[in-house]
PDB file of C-alpha atoms in Angstrom:
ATOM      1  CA  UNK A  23     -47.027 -68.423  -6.265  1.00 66.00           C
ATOM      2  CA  UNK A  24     -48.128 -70.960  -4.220  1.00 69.00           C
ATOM      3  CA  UNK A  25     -49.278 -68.124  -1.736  1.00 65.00           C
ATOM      4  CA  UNK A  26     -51.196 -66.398  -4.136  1.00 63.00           C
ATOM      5  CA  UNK A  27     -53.187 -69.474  -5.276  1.00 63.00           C
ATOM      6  CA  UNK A  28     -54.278 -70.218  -1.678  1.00 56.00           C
ATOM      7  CA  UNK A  29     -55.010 -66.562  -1.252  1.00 60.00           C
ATOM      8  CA  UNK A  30     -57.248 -66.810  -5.018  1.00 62.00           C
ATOM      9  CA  UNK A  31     -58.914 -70.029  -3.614  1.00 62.00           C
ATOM     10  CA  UNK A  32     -59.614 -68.680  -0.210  1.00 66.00           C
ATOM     11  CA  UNK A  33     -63.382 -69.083   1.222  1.00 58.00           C
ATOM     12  CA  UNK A  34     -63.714 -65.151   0.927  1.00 65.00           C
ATOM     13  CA  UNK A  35     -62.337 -64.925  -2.381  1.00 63.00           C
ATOM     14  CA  UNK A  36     -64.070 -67.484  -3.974  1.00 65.00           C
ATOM     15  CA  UNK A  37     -67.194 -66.168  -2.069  1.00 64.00           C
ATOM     16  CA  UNK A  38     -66.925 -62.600  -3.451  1.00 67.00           C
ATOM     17  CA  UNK A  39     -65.666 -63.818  -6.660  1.00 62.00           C
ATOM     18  CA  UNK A  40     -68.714 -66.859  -7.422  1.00 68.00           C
ATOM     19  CA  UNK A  41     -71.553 -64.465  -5.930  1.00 66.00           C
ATOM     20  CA  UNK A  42     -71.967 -63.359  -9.296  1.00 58.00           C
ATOM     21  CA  UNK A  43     -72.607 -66.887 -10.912  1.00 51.00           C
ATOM     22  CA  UNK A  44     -75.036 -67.314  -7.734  1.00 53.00           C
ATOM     23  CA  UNK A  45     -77.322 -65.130  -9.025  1.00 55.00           C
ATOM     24  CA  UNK A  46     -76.554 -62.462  -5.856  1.00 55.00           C
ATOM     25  CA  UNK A  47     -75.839 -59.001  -6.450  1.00 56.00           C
ATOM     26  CA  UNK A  48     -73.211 -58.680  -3.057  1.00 64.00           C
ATOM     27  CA  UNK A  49     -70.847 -58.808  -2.672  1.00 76.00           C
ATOM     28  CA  UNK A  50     -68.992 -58.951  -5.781  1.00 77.00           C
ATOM     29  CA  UNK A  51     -71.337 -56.354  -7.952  1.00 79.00           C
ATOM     30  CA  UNK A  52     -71.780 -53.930  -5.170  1.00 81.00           C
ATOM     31  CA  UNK A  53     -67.973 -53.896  -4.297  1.00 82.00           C
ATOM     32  CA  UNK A  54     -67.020 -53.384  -7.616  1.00 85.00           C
ATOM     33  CA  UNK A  55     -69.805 -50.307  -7.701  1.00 88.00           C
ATOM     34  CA  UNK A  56     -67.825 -49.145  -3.935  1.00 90.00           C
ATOM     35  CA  UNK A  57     -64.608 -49.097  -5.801  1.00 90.00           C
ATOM     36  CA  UNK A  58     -65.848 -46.959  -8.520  1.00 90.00           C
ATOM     37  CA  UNK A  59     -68.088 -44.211  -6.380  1.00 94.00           C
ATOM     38  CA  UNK A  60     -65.408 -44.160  -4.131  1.00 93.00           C
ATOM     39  CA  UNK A  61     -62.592 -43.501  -7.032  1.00 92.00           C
ATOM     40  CA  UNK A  62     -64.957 -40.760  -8.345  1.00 93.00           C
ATOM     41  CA  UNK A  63     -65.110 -39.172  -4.779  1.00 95.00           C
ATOM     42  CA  UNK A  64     -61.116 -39.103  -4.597  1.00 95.00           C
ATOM     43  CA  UNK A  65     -60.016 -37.824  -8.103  1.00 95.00           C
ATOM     44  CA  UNK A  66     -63.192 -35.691  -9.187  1.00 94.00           C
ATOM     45  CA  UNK A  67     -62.344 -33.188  -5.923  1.00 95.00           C
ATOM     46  CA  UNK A  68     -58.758 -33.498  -6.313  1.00 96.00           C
ATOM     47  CA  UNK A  69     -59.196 -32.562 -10.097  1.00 95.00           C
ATOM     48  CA  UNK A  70     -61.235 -29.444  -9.219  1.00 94.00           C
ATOM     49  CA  UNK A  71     -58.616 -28.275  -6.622  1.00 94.00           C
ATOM     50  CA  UNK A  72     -55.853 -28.825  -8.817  1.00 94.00           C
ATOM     51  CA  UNK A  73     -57.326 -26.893 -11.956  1.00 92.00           C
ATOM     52  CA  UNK A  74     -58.294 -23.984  -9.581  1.00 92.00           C
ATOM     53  CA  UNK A  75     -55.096 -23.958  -7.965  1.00 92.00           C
ATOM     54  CA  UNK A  76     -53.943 -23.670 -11.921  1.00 89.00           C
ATOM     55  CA  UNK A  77     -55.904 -20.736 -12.519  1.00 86.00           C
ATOM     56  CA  UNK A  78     -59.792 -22.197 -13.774  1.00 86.00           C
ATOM     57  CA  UNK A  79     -63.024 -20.944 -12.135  1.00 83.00           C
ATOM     58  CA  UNK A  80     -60.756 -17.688  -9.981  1.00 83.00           C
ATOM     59  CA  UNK A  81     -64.667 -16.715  -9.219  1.00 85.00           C
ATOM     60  CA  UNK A  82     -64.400 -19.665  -6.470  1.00 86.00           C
ATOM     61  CA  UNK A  83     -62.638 -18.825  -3.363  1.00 86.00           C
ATOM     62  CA  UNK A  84     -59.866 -21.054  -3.122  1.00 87.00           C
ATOM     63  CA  UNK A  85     -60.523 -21.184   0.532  1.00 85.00           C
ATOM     64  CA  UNK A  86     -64.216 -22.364  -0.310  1.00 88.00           C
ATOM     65  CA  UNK A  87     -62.540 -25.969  -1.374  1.00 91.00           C
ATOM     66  CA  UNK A  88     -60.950 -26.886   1.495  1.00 89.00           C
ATOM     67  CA  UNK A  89     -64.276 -28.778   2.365  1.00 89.00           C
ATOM     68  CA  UNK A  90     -63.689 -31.264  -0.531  1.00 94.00           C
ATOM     69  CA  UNK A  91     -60.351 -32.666   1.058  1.00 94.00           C
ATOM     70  CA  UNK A  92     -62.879 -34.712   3.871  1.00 93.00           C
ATOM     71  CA  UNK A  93     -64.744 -35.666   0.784  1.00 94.00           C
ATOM     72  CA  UNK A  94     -61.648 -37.138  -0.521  1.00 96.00           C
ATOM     73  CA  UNK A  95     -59.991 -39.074   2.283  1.00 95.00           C
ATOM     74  CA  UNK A  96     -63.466 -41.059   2.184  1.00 96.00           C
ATOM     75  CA  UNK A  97     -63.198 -41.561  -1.105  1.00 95.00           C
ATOM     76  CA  UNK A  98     -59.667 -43.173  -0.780  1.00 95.00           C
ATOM     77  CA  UNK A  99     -60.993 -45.288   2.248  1.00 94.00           C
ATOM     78  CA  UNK A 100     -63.534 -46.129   0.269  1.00 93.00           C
ATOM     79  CA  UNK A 101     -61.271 -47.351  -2.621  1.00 92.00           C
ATOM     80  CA  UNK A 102     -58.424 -48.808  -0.247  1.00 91.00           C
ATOM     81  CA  UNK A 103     -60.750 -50.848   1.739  1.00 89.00           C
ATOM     82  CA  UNK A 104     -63.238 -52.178  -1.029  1.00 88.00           C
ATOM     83  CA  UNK A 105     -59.861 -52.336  -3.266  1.00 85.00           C
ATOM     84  CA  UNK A 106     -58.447 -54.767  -0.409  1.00 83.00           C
ATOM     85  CA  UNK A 107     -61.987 -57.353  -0.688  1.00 83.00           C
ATOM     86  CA  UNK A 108     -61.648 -57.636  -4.258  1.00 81.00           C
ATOM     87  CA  UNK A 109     -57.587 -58.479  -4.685  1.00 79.00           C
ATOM     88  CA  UNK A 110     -57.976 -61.912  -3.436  1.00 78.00           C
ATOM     89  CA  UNK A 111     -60.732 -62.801  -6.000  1.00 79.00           C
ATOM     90  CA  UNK A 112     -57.824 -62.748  -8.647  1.00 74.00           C
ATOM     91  CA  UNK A 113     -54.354 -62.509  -6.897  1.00 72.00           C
ATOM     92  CA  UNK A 114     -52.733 -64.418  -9.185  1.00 74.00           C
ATOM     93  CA  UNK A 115     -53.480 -62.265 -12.213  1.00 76.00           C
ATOM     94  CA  UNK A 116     -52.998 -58.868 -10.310  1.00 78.00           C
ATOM     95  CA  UNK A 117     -50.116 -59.373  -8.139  1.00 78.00           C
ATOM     96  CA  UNK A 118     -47.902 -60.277 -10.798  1.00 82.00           C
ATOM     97  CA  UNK A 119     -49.007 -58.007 -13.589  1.00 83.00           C
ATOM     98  CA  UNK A 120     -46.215 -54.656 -13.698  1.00 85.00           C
ATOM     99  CA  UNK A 121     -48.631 -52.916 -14.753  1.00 86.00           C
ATOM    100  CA  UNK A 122     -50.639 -52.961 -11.129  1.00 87.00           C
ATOM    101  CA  UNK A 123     -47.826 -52.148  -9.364  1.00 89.00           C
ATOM    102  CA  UNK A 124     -47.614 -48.962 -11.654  1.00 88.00           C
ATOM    103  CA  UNK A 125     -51.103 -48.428 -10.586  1.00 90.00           C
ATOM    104  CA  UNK A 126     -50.349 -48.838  -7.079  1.00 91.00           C
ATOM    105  CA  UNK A 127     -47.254 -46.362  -7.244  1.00 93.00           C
ATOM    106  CA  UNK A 128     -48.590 -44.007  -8.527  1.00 92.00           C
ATOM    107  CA  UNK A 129     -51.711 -44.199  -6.140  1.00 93.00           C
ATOM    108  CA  UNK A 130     -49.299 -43.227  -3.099  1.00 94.00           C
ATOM    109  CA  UNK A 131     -47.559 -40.772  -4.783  1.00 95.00           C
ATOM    110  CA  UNK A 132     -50.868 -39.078  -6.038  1.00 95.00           C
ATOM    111  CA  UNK A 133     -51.992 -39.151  -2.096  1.00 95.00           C
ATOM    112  CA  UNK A 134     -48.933 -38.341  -0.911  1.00 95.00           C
ATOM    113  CA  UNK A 135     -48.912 -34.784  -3.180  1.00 95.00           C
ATOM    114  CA  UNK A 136     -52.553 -34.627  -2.023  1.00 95.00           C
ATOM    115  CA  UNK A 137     -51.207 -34.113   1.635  1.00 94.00           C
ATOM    116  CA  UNK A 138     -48.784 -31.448  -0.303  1.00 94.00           C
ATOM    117  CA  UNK A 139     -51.241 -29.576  -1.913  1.00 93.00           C
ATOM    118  CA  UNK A 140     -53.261 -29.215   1.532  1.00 92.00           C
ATOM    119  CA  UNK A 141     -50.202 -28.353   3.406  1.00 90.00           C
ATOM    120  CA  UNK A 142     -48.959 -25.918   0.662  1.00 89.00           C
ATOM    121  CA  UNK A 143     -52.605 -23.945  -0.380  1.00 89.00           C
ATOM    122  CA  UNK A 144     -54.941 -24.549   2.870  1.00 86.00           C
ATOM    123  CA  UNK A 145     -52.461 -24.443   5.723  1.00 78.00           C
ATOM    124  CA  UNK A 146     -50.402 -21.491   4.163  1.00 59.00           C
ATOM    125  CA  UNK A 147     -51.379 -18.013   3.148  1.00 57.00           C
ATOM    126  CA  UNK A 148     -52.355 -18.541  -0.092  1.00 53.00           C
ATOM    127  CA  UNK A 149     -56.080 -19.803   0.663  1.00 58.00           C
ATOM    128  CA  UNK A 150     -56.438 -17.581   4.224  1.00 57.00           C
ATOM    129  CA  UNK A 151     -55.790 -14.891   2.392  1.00 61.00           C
ATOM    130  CA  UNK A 152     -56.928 -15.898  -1.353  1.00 65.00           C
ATOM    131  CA  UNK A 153     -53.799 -14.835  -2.899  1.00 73.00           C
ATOM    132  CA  UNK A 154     -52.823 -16.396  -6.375  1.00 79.00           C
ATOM    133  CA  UNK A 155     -50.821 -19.916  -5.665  1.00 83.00           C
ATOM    134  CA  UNK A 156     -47.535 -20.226  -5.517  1.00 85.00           C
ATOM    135  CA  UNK A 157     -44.976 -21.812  -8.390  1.00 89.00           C
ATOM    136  CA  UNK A 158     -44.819 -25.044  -5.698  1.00 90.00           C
ATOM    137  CA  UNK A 159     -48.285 -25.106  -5.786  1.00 90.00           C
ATOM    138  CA  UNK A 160     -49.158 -25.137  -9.436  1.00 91.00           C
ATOM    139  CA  UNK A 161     -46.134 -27.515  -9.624  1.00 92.00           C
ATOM    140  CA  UNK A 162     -48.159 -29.643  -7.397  1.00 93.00           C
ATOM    141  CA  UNK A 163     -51.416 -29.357  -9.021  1.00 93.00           C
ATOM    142  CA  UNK A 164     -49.636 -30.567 -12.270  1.00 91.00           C
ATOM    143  CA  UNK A 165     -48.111 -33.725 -10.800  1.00 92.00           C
ATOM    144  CA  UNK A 166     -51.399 -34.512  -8.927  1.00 93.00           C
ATOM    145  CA  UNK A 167     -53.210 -34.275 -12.729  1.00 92.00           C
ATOM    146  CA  UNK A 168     -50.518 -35.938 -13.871  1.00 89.00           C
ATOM    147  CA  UNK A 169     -50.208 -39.205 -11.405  1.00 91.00           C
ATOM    148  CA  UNK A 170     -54.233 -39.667 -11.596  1.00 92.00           C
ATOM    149  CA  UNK A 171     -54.051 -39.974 -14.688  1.00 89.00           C
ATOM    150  CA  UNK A 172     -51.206 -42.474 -14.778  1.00 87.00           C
ATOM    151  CA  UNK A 173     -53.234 -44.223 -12.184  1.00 90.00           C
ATOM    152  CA  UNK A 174     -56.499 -44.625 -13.799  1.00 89.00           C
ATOM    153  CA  UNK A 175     -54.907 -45.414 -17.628  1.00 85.00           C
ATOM    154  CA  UNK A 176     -53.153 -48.400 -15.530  1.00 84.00           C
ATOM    155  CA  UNK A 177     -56.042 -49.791 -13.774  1.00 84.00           C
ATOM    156  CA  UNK A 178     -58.131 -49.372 -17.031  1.00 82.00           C
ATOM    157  CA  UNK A 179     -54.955 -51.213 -19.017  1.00 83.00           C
ATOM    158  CA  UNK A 180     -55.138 -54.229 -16.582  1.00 81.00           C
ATOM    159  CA  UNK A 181     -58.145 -55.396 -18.040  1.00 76.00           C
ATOM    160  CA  UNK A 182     -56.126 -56.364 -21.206  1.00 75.00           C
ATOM    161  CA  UNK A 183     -53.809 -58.436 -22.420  1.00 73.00           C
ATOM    162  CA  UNK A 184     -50.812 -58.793 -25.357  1.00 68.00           C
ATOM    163  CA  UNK A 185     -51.496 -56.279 -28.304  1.00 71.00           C
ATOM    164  CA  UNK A 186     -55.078 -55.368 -26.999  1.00 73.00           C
ATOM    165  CA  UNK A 187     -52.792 -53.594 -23.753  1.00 73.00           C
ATOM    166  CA  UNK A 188     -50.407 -52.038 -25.688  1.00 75.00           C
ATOM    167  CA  UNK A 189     -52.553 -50.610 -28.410  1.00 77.00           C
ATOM    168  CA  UNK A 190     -54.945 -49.332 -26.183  1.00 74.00           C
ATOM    169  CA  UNK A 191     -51.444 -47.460 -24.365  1.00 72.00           C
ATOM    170  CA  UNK A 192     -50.629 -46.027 -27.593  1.00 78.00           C
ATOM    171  CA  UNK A 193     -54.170 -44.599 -28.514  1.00 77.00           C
ATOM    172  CA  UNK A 194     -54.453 -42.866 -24.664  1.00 74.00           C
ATOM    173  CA  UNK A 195     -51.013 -41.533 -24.845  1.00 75.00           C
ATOM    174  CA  UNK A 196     -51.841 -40.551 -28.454  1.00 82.00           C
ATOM    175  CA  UNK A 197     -54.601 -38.732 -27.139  1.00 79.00           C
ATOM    176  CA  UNK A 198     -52.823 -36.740 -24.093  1.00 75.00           C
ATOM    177  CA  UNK A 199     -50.188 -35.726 -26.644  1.00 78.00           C
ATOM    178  CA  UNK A 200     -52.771 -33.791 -28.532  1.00 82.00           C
ATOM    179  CA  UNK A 201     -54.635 -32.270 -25.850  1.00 76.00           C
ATOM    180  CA  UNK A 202     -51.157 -30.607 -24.834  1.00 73.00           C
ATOM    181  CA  UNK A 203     -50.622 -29.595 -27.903  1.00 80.00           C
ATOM    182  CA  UNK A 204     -53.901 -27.940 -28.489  1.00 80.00           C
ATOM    183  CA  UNK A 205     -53.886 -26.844 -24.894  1.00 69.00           C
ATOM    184  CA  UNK A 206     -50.025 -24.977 -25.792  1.00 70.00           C
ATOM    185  CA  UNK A 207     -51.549 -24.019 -29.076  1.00 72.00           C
ATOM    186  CA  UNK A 208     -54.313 -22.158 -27.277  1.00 68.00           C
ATOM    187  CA  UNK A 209     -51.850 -20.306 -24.783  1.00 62.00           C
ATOM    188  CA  UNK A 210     -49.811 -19.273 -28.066  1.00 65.00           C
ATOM    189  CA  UNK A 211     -52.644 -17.686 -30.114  1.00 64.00           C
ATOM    190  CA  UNK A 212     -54.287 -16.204 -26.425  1.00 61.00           C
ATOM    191  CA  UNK A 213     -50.844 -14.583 -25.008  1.00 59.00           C
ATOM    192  CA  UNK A 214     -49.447 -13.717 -28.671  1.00 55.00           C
ATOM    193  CA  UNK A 215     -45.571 -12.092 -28.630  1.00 51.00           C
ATOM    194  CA  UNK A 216     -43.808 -13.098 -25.448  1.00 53.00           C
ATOM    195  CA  UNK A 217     -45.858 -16.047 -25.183  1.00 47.00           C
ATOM    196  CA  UNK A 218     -43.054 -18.311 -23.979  1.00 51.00           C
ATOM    197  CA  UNK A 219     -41.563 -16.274 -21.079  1.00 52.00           C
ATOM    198  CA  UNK A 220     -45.929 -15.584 -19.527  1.00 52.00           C
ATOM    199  CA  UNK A 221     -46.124 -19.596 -19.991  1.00 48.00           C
ATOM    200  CA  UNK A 222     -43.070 -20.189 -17.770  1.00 47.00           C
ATOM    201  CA  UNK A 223     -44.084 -17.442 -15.609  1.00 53.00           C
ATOM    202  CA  UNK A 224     -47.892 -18.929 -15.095  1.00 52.00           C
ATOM    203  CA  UNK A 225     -46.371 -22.232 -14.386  1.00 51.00           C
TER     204      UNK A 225
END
């Protein structure tokens, strides 16, 4: 603890974290805006590869998004780097909250799968030669949805506290359990009799 409160009360945390009150745009505001664009350029591309990889948008060459993975890895830099700046400014709060640890998890598991999915679609046959993904693939594509989304309700749930946290859980996890079961629904009416064994065999 004591640690973290030296780290808090550093001369670059309490820089970045009074610029603010000093009227001055940078560096906390315009980290803060680094952090988001540069969350947006990780997870938008990775969400696009993942749902093609799952079978949206087959007009697209799968091949045709290999591009985006460069876009990604400087949107992680980016987030890691601006990410870095801005955990002093409140140490105290973050680095003993579960909740960013969660965050933080699943953040390297997401990028780790990332390096799966590239290793598993773009180095292998499946995007050379644009045939459908494989089973590991879409299994892939899943967790990576998945984890990002565990990783964004986390940072978005360390803004609260008490009963504010916990509700807000319990509405987003609310919400996730009926957009699977609209999203099942929709296979059911779509695929009709048999519609269990051509949902296992899609996934």
């Amino acid at each position: 603890m004591e640690f973290l409160l030296w780290l808090e009360h550093s001369g670059l945390a309490t820089w970045v974290r009074e610029s603010d009150a000093l009227n001055s745009t940078f560096p906390y505001t315009s980290l803060l805006a680094v952090h988001a664009i540069g969350l947006a350029m990780l997870v938008g591309p990775n969400v696009v590869v993942d749902l093609r990889i799952l079978g949206y948008g087959r007009g697209v060459p799968l091949a045709s998004l290999e591009g985006f993975f460069r876009l990604m890895w400087v949107g992680f830099w980016l987030n890691a780097l601006s990410g870095l700046v801005l955990l002093p400014t409140n140490a105290v709060t973050f680095l003993t909250d579960p909740i960013f640890y969660v965050k933080l998890g699943s953040i390297a598991l997401a990028v780790v799968n990332l390096q799966s999915i590239h290793r598993e679609v773009f180095r292998g046959r499946s995007a050379r030669r644009d045939t459908p993904p494989t089973v590991k693939a879409k299994t892939l594509a899943i967790t990576s949805l998945a984890l990002w989304a565990v990783a964004i309700v986390s940072g978005r749930l360390m803004a609260y506290n008490g009963d504010v946290r916990w509700a807000t859980l319990t509405a987003l996890l609310t919400l996730m359990l009926l957009l699977l079961v609209v999203a099942v629904g929709r296979r059911i009416v779509t695929r009709g009799p048999g519609w269990s064994t051509s949902l296992w065999r899609s996934m």
